[in-house]
Every structure is written in C-alpha cells, then in structure tokens.
PDB file of C-alpha atoms and ligand atoms in Angstrom:
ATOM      1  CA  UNK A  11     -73.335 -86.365 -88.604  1.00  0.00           C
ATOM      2  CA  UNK A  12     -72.069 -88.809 -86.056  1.00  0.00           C
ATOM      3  CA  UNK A  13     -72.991 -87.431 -82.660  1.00  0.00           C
ATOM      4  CA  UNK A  14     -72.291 -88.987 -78.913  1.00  0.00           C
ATOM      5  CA  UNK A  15     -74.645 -87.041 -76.383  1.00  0.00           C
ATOM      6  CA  UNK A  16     -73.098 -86.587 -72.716  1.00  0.00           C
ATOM      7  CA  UNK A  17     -74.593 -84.879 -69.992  1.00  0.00           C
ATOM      8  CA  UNK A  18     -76.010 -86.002 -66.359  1.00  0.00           C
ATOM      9  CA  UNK A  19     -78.878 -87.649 -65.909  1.00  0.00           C
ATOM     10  CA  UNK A  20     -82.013 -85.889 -66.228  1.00  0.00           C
ATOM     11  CA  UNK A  21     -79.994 -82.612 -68.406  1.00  0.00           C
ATOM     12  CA  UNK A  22     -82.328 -83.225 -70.869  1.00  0.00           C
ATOM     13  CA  UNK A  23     -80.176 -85.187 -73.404  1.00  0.00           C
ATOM     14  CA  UNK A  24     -83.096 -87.412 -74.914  1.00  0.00           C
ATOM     15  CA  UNK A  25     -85.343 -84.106 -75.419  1.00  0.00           C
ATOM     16  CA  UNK A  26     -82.790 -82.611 -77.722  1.00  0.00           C
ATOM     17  CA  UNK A  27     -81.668 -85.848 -79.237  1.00  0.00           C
ATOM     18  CA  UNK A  28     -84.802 -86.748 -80.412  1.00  0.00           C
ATOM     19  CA  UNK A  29     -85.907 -83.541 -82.165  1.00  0.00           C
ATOM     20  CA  UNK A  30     -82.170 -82.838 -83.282  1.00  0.00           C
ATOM     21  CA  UNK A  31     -81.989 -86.508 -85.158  1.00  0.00           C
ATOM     22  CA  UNK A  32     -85.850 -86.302 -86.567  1.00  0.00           C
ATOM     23  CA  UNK A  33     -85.326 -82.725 -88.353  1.00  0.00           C
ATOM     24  CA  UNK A  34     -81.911 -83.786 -89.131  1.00  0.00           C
ATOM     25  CA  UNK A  35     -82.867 -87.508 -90.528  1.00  0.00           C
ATOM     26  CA  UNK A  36     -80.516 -89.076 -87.846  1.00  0.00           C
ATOM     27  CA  UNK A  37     -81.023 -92.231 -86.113  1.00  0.00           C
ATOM     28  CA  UNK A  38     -81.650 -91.859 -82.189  1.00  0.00           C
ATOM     29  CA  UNK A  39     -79.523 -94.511 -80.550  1.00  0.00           C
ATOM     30  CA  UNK A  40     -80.619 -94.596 -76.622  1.00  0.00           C
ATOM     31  CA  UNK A  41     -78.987 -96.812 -74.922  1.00  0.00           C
ATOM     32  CA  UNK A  42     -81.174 -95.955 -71.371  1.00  0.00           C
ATOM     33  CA  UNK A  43     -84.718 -96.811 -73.947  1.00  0.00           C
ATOM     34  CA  UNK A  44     -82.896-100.143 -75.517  1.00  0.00           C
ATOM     35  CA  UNK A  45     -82.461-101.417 -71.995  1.00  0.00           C
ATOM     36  CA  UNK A  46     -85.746-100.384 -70.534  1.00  0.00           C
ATOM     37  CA  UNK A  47     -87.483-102.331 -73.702  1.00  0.00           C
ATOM     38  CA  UNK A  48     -84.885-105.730 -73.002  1.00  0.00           C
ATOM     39  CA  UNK A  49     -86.099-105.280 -69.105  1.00  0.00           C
ATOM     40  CA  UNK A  50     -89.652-105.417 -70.407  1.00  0.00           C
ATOM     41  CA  UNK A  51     -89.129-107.985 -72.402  1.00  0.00           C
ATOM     42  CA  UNK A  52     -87.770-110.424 -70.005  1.00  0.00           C
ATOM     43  CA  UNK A  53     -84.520-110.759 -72.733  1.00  0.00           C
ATOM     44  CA  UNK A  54     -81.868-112.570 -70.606  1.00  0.00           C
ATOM     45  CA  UNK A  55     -79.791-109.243 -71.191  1.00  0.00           C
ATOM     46  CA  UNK A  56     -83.336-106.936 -69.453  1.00  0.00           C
ATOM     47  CA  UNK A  57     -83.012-110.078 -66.693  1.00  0.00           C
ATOM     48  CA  UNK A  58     -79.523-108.947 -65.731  1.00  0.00           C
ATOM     49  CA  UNK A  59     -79.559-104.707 -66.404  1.00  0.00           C
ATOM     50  CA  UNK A  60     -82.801-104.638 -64.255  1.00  0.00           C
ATOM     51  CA  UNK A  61     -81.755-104.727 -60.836  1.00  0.00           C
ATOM     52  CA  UNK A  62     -78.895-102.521 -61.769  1.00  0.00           C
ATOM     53  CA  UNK A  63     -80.708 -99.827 -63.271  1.00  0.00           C
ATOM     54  CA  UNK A  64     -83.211-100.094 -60.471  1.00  0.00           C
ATOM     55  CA  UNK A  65     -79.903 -99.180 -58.194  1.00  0.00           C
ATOM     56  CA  UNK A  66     -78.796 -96.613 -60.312  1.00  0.00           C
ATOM     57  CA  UNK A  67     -75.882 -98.411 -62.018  1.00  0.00           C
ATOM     58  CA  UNK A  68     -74.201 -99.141 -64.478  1.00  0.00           C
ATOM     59  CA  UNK A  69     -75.282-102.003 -66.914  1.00  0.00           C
ATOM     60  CA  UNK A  70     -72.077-104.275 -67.530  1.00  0.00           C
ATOM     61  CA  UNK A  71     -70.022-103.056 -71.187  1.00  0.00           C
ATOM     62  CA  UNK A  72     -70.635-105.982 -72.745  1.00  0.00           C
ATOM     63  CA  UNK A  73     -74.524-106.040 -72.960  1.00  0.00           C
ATOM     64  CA  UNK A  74     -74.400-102.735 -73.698  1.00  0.00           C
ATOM     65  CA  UNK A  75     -71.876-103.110 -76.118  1.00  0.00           C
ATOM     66  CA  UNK A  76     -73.581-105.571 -78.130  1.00  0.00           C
ATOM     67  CA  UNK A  77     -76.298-103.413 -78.468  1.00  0.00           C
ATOM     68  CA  UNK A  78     -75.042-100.624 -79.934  1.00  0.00           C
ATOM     69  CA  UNK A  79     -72.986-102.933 -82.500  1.00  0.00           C
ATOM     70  CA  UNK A  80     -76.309-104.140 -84.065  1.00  0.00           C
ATOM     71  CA  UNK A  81     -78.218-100.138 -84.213  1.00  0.00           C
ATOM     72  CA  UNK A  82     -74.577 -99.648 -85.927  1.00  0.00           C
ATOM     73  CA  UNK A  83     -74.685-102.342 -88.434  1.00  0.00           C
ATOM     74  CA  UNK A  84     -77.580-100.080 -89.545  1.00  0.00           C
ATOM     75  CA  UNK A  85     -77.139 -96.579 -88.721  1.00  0.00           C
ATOM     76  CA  UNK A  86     -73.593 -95.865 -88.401  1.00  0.00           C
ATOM     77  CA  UNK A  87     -73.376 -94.781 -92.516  1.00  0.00           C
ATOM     78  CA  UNK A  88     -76.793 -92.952 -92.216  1.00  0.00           C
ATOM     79  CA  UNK A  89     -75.391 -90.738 -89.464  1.00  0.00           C
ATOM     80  CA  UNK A  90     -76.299 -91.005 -86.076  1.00  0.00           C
ATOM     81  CA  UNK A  91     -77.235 -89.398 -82.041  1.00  0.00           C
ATOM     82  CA  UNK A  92     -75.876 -91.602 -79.543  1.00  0.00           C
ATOM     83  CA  UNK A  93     -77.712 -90.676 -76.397  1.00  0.00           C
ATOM     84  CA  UNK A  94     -76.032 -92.540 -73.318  1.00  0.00           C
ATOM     85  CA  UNK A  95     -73.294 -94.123 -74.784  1.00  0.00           C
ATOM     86  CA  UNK A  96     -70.612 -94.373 -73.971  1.00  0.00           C
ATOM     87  CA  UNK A  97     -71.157 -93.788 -69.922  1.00  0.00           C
ATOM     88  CA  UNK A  98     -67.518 -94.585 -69.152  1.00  0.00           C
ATOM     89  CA  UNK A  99     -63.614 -94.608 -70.861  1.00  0.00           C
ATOM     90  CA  UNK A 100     -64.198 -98.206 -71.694  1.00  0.00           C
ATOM     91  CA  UNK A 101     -67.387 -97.864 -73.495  1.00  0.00           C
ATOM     92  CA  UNK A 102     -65.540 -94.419 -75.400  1.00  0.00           C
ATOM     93  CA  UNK A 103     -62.762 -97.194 -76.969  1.00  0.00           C
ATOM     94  CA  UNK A 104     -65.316 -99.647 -77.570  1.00  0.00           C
ATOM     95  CA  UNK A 105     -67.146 -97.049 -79.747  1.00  0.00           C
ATOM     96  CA  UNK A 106     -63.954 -95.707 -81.705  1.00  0.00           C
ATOM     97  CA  UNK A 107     -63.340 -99.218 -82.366  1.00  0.00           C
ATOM     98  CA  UNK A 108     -66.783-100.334 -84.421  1.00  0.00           C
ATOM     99  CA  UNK A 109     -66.506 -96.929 -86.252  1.00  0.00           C
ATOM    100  CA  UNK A 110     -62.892 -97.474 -86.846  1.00  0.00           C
ATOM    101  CA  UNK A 111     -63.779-100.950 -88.137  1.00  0.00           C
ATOM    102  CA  UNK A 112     -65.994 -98.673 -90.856  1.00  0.00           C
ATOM    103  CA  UNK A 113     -63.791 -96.399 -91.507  1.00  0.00           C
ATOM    104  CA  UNK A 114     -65.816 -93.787 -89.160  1.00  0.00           C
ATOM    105  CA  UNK A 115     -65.373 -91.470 -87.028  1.00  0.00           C
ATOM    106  CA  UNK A 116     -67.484 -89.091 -84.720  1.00  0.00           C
ATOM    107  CA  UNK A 117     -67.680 -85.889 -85.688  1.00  0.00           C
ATOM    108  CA  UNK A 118     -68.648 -84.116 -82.168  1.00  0.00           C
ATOM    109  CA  UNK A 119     -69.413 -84.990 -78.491  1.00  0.00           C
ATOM    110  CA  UNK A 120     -72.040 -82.859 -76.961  1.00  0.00           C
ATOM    111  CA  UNK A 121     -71.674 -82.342 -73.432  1.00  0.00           C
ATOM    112  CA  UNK A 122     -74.834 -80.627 -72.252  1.00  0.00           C
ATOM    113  CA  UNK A 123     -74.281 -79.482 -68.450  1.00  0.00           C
ATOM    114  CA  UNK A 124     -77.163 -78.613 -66.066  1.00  0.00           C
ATOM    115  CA  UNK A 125     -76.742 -78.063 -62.114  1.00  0.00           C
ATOM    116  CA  UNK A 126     -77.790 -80.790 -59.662  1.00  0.00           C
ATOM    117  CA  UNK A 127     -80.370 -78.436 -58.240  1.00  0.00           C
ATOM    118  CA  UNK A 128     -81.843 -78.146 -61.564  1.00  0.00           C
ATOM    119  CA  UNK A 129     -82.327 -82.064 -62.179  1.00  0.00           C
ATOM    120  CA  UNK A 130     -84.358 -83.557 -59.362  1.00  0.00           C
ATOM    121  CA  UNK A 131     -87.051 -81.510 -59.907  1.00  0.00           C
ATOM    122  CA  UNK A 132     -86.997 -82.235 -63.645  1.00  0.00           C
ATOM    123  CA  UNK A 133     -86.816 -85.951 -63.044  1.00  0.00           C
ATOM    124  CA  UNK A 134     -89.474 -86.166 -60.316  1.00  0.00           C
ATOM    125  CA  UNK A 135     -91.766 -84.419 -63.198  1.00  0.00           C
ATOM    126  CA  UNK A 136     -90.450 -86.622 -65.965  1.00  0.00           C
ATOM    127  CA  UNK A 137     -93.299 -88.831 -67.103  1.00  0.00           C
ATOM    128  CA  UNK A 138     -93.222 -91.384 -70.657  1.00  0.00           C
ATOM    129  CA  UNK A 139     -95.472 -93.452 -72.808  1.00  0.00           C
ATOM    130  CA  UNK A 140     -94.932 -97.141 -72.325  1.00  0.00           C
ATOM    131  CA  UNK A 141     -95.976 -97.465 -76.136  1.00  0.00           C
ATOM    132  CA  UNK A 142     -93.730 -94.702 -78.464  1.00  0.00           C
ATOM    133  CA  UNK A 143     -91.324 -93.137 -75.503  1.00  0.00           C
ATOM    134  CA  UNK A 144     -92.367 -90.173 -75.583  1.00  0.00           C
ATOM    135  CA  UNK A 145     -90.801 -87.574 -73.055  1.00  0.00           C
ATOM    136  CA  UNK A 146     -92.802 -85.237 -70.744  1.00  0.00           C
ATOM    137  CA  UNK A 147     -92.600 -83.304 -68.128  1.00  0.00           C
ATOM    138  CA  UNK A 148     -95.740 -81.991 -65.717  1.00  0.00           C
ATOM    139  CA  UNK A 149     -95.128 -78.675 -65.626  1.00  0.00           C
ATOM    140  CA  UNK A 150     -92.651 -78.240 -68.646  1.00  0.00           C
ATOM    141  CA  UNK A 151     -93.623 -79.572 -71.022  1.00  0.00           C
ATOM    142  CA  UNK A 152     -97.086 -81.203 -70.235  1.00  0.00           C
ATOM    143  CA  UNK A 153     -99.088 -83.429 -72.595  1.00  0.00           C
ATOM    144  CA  UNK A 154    -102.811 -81.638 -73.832  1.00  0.00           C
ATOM    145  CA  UNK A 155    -104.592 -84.032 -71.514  1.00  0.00           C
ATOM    146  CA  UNK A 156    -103.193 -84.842 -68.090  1.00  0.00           C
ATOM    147  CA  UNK A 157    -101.677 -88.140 -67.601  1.00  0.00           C
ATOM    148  CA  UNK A 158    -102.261 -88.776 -71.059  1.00  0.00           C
ATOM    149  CA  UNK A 159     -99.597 -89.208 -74.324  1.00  0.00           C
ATOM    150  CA  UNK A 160    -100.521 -86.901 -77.359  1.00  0.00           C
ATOM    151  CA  UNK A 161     -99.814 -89.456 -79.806  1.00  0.00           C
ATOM    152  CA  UNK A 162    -100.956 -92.763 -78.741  1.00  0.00           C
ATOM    153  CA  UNK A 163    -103.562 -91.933 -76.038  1.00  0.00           C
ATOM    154  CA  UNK A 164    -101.743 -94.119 -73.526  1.00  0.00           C
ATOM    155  CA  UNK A 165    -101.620 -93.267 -69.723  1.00  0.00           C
ATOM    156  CA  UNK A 166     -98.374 -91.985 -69.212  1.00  0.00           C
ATOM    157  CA  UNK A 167     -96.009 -93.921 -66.280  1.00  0.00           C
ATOM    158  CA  UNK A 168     -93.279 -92.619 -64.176  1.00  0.00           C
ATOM    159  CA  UNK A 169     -89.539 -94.755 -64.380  1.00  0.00           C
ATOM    160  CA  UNK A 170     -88.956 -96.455 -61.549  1.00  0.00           C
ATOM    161  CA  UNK A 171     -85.396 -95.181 -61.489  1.00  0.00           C
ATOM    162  CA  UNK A 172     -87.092 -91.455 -61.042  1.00  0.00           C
ATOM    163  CA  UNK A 173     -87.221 -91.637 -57.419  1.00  0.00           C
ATOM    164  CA  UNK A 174     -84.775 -88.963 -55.731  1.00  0.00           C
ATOM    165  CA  UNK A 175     -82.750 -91.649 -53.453  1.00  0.00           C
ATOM    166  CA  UNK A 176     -82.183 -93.897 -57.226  1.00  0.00           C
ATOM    167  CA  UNK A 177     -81.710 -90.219 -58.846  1.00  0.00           C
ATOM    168  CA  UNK A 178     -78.778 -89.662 -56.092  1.00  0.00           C
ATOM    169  CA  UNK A 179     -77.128 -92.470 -56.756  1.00  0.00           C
ATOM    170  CA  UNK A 180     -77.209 -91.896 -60.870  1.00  0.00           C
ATOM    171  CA  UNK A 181     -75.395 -88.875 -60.201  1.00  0.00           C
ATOM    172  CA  UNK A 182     -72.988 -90.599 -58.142  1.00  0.00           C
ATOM    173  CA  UNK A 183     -72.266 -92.786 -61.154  1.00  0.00           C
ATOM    174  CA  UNK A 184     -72.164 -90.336 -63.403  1.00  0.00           C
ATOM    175  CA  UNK A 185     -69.507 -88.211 -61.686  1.00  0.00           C
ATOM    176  CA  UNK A 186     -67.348 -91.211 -60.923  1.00  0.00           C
ATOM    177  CA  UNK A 187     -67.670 -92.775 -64.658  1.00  0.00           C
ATOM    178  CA  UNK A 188     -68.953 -90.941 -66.776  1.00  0.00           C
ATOM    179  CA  UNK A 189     -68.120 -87.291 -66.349  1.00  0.00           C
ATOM    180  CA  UNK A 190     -64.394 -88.211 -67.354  1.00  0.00           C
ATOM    181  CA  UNK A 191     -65.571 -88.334 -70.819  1.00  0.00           C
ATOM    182  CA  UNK A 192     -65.822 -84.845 -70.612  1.00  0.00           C
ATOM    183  CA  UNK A 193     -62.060 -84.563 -70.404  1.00  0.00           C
ATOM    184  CA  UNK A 194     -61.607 -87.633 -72.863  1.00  0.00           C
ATOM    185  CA  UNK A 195     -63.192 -85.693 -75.757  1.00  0.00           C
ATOM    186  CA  UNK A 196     -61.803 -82.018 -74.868  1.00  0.00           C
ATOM    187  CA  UNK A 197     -58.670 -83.899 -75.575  1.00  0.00           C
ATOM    188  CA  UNK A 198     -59.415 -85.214 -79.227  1.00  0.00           C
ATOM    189  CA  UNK A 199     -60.808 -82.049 -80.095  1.00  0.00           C
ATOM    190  CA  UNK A 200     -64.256 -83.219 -79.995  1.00  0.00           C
ATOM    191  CA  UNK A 201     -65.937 -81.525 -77.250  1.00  0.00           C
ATOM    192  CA  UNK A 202     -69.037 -79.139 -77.433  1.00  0.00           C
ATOM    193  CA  UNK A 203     -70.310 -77.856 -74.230  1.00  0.00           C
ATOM    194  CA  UNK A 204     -73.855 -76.251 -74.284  1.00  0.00           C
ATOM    195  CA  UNK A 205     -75.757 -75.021 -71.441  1.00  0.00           C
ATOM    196  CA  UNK A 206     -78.869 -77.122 -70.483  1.00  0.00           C
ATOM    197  CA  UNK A 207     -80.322 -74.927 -68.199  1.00  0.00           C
ATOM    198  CA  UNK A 208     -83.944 -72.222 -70.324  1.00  0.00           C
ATOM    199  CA  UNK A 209     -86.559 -73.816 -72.327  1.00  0.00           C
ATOM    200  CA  UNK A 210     -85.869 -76.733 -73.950  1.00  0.00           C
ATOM    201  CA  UNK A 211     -86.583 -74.670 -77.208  1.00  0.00           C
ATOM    202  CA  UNK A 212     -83.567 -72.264 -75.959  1.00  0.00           C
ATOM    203  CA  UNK A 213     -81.543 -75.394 -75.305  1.00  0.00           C
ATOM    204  CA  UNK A 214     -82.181 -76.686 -78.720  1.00  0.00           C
ATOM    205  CA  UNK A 215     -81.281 -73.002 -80.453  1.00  0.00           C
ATOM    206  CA  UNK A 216     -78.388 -73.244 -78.515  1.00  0.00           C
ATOM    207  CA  UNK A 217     -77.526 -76.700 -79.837  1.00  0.00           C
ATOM    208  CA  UNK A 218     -78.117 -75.816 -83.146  1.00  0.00           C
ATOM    209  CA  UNK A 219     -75.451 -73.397 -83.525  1.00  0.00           C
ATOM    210  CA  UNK A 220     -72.837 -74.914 -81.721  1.00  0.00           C
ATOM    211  CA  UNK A 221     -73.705 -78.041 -83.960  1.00  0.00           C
ATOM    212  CA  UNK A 222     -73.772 -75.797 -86.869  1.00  0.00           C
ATOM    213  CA  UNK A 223     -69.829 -74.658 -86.019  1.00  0.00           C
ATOM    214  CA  UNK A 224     -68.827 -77.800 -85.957  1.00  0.00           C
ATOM    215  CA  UNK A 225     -70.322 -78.538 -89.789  1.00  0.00           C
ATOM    216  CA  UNK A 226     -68.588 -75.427 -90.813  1.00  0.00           C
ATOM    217  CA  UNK A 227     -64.974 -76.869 -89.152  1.00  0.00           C
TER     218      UNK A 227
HETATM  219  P1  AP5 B  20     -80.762 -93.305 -69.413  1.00  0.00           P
HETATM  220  O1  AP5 B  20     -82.138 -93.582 -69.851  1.00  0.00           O
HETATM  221  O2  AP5 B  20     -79.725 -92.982 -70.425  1.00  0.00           O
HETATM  222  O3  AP5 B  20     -80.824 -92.212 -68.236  1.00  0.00           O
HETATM  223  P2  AP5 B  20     -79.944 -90.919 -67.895  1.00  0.00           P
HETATM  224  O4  AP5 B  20     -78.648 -90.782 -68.580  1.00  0.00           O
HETATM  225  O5  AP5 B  20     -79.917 -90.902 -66.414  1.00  0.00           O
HETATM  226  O6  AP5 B  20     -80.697 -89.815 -68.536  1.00  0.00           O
HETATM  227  P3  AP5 B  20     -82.200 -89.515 -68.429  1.00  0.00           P
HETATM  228  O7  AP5 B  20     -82.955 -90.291 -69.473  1.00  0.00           O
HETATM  229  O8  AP5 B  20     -82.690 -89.653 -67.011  1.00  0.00           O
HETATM  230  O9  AP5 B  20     -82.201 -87.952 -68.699  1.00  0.00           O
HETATM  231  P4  AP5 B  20     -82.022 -87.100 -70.026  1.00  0.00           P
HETATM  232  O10 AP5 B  20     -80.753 -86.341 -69.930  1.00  0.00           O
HETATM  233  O11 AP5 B  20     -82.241 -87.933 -71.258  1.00  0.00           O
HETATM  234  O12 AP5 B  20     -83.205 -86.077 -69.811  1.00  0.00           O
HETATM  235  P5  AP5 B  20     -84.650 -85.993 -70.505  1.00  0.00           P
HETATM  236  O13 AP5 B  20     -84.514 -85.402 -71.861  1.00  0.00           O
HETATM  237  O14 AP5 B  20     -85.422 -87.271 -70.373  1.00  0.00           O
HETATM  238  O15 AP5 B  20     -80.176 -94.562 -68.583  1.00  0.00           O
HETATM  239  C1  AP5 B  20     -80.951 -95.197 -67.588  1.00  0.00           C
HETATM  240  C2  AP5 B  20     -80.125 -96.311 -66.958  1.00  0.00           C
HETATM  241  O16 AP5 B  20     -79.797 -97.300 -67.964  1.00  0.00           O
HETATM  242  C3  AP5 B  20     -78.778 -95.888 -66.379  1.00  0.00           C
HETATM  243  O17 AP5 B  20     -78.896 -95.400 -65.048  1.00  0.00           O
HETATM  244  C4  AP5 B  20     -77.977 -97.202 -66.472  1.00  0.00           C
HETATM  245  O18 AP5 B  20     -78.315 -98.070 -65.413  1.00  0.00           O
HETATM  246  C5  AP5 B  20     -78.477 -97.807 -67.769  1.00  0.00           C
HETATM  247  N1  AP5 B  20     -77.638 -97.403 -68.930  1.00  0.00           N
HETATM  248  C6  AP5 B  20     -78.015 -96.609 -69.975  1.00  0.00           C
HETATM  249  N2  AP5 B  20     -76.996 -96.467 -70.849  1.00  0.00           N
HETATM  250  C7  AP5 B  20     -75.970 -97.188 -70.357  1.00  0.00           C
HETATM  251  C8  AP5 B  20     -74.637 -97.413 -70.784  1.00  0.00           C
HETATM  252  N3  AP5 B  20     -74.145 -96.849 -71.916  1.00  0.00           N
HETATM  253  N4  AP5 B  20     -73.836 -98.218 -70.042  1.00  0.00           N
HETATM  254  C9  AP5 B  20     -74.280 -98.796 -68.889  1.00  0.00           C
HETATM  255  N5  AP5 B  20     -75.539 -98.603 -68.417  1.00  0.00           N
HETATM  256  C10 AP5 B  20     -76.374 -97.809 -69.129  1.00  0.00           C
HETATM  257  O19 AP5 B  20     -85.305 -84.869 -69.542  1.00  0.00           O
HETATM  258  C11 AP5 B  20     -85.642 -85.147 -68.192  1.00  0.00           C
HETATM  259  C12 AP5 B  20     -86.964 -84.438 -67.833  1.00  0.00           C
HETATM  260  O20 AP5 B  20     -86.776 -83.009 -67.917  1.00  0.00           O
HETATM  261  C13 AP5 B  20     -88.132 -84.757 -68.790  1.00  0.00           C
HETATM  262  O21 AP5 B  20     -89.331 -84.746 -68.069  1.00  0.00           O
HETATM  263  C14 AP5 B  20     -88.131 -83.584 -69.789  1.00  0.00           C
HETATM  264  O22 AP5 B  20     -89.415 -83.339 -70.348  1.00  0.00           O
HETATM  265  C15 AP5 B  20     -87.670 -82.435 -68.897  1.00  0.00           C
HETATM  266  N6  AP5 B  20     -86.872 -81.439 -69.612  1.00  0.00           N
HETATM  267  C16 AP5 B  20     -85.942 -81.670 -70.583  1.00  0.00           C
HETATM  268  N7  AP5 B  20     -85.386 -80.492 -70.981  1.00  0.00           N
HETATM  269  C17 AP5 B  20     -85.977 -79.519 -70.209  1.00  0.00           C
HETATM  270  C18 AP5 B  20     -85.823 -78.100 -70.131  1.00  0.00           C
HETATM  271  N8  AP5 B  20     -84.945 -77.468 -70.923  1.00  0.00           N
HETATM  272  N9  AP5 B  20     -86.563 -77.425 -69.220  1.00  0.00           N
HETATM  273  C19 AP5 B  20     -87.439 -78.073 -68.411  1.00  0.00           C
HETATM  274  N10 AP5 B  20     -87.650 -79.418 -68.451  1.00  0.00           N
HETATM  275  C20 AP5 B  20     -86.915 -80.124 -69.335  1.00  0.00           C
END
C-alpha cells in the first residue's frame, strides 16, 4: 500500500505509522525524523530547517522535496507510510508527480484527528531515543525503566520543538497549511478519517479496519 499520514501535530501519527508499516512490511517515510537527523548532522539542508523547526515552521518544499525523492527511488514499489508529507497543497502535487513519474499512485490518505486539548499534554510527555527514534510517552506509554529506551539503553531526550509556546505555533501552521489537505484528498476520493483520541492500541484497531476497507475497494 501507498499511504500519506495527515493529522496535527502530536495526534499520534508516527505511533501508528511505525507499527502499521513494520507488521505490514512498509517503509516508514518521516519527514519530521529525516530533518531532525540532517539538523544533527550539520547537512547544509539541517543548517537551514533548524531555526525553522525550532519556530514551529515550515521547512522550505524544496529540501523537503528532495528528500522524499531519494526514500522514493527506493521505497515507492515496495509500498510505503508517508508520515508528514506532504504538510501543504504544494508538497500534495509534488508527491503525485514522482509517483506519477512511476506510474504510482496512493492508494489512501489517513487523516487521524485529535482535539487541541488532547495534544499538549501528549507532547509535553512525548520523550525519544537519540539513537533508534523510538516514541514514548511518560505516562502513556512509558519505557520499563524511567528515562531510559527499551531497546538501546539510551537516556531518552525531550524535542526542543515540544515546548507548549513552539507546540502553539505548530498548530497554527498546521491549520493554515496543512489542514487543507484534508479537503484536497476528500476530493480525489482518498480520504480516511479515524479518530485519534483511546489507547493507541484502540487507535491502531481502528486504523486497521478502515485501512482494511480501503484494500477491499
Ligand atoms: P514532525 O516530526 O512531522 O512533527 P508533527 O507533525 O508536529 O508531529 P509529531 O511528531 O509532533 O506528532 P505525531 O502525530 O507523530 O505524534 P506521536 O506519534 O509522536 O515535524 C517536525 C517539524 O519538522 C515540523 O514542525 C516542520 O518544521 C518540519 N517538517 C516535517 N515535515 C515537513 C514537511 N513535509 N514540510 C515542511 N516542514 C516539515 O505522538 C505524540 C506523543 O503522544 C508521544 O509521546 C506518543 O507516545 C503519545 N501518544 C501517541 N498516541 C497516543 C495515544 N493514543 N494515547 C496517548 N498517548 C499517545
């Protein structure tokens, strides 16, 4: 399946992404976790998206852009979970284009929804490993030993882009650019709205079967 995952931030779109595309044998394209590596890297690309993310913006199309093209070169035949991309209208043509170009297209856009009153909460209790990625949360979904990841014994960090007046402003940005999409894909059909709020194991049931109606189609 070729999958785009929408949703504000903090909804919870890399938890399910993640599991959905390792049971299913999908490659998990994160556009937020490619940019957070280039930043730590000091790439000339990281240089520029930095300061941005840091604001709670959004990186320019075309660095974004070209990375996606190159996880494509790869993974668009294999099937795929886009998870933030696209973020905006441009982005949405960009990606039609290099699946076009392959004689692709995407076979759903999953718009997982979640209240703002939900999502500061979950993002001030987000925490990651450094090393894998890994997404926890303190009280959610907590690793066995506090402050510490499960699989590489690393001391978990907080993003700096997790503070609530940098969360504000992401949500500013993503009702301005990126909830539009929503309307975008409703139009071509493509549109799958499941409810983020529950477990995330409730989330992911839900998922399932709406993902599983779409196979069906
Ligand atoms: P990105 O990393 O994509 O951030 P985001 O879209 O704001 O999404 P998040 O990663 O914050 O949230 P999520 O929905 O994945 O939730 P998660 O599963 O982690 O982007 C970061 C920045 O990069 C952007 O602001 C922008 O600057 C830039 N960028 C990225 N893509 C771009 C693009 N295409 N164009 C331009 N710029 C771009 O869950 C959150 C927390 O909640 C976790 O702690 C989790 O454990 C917990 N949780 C999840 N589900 C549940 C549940 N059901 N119940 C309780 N807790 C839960």
């Amino acid at each position: 399946m070729r999958l785009v995952f929408l949703g504000p931030p903090g909804a919870g779109k890399g938890t399910q992404a993640v599991r959905f595309a390792r049971e299913r044998g999908l490659a998990h394209v994160s556009t937020g976790d490619m940019l957070r590596s280039a930043v730590e890297r000091g790439t000339p690309a990281g240089r520029k998206a930095k300061p941005i993310m840091e604001a709670g913006g959004l990186v320019p199309d075309e660095i974004v852009l070209e990375m996606v093209a190159e996880r494509l070169e790869t993974d668009a035949a294999k099937g795929f979970v886009l998870d933030g991309y696209p973020r905006n209208t441009k982005q949405a043509r960009d990606l039609e284009g290099l699946l076009a170009d392959r004689g692709l297209r995407l076979d759903a856009a999953v718009n997982i929804d979640l209240s703002e009153d939900v999502i500061i909460p979950r993002l001030a209790g987000r925490r990651s490993c450094p090393k894998c990625g890994r997404v926890y949360h303190v009280r959610a979904n907590p690793p066995a030993r506090e402050g510490i990841c499960d699989d590489e014994g690393t001391a978990l960090v907080q993003r700096p882009d997790d503070r609530e007046e940098v969360v504000r402003e992401r949500m500013r940005t993503y009702r301005e650019k990126t909830a539009p999409l929503i309307a975008y894909y409703r139009e071509r059909g493509l549109l799958v709205d499941v409810d983020g709020g529950g477990t995330p194991d409730e989330v992911y049931g839900r998922l399932g079967r709406a993902l599983e109606a779409v196979r069906k189609k």
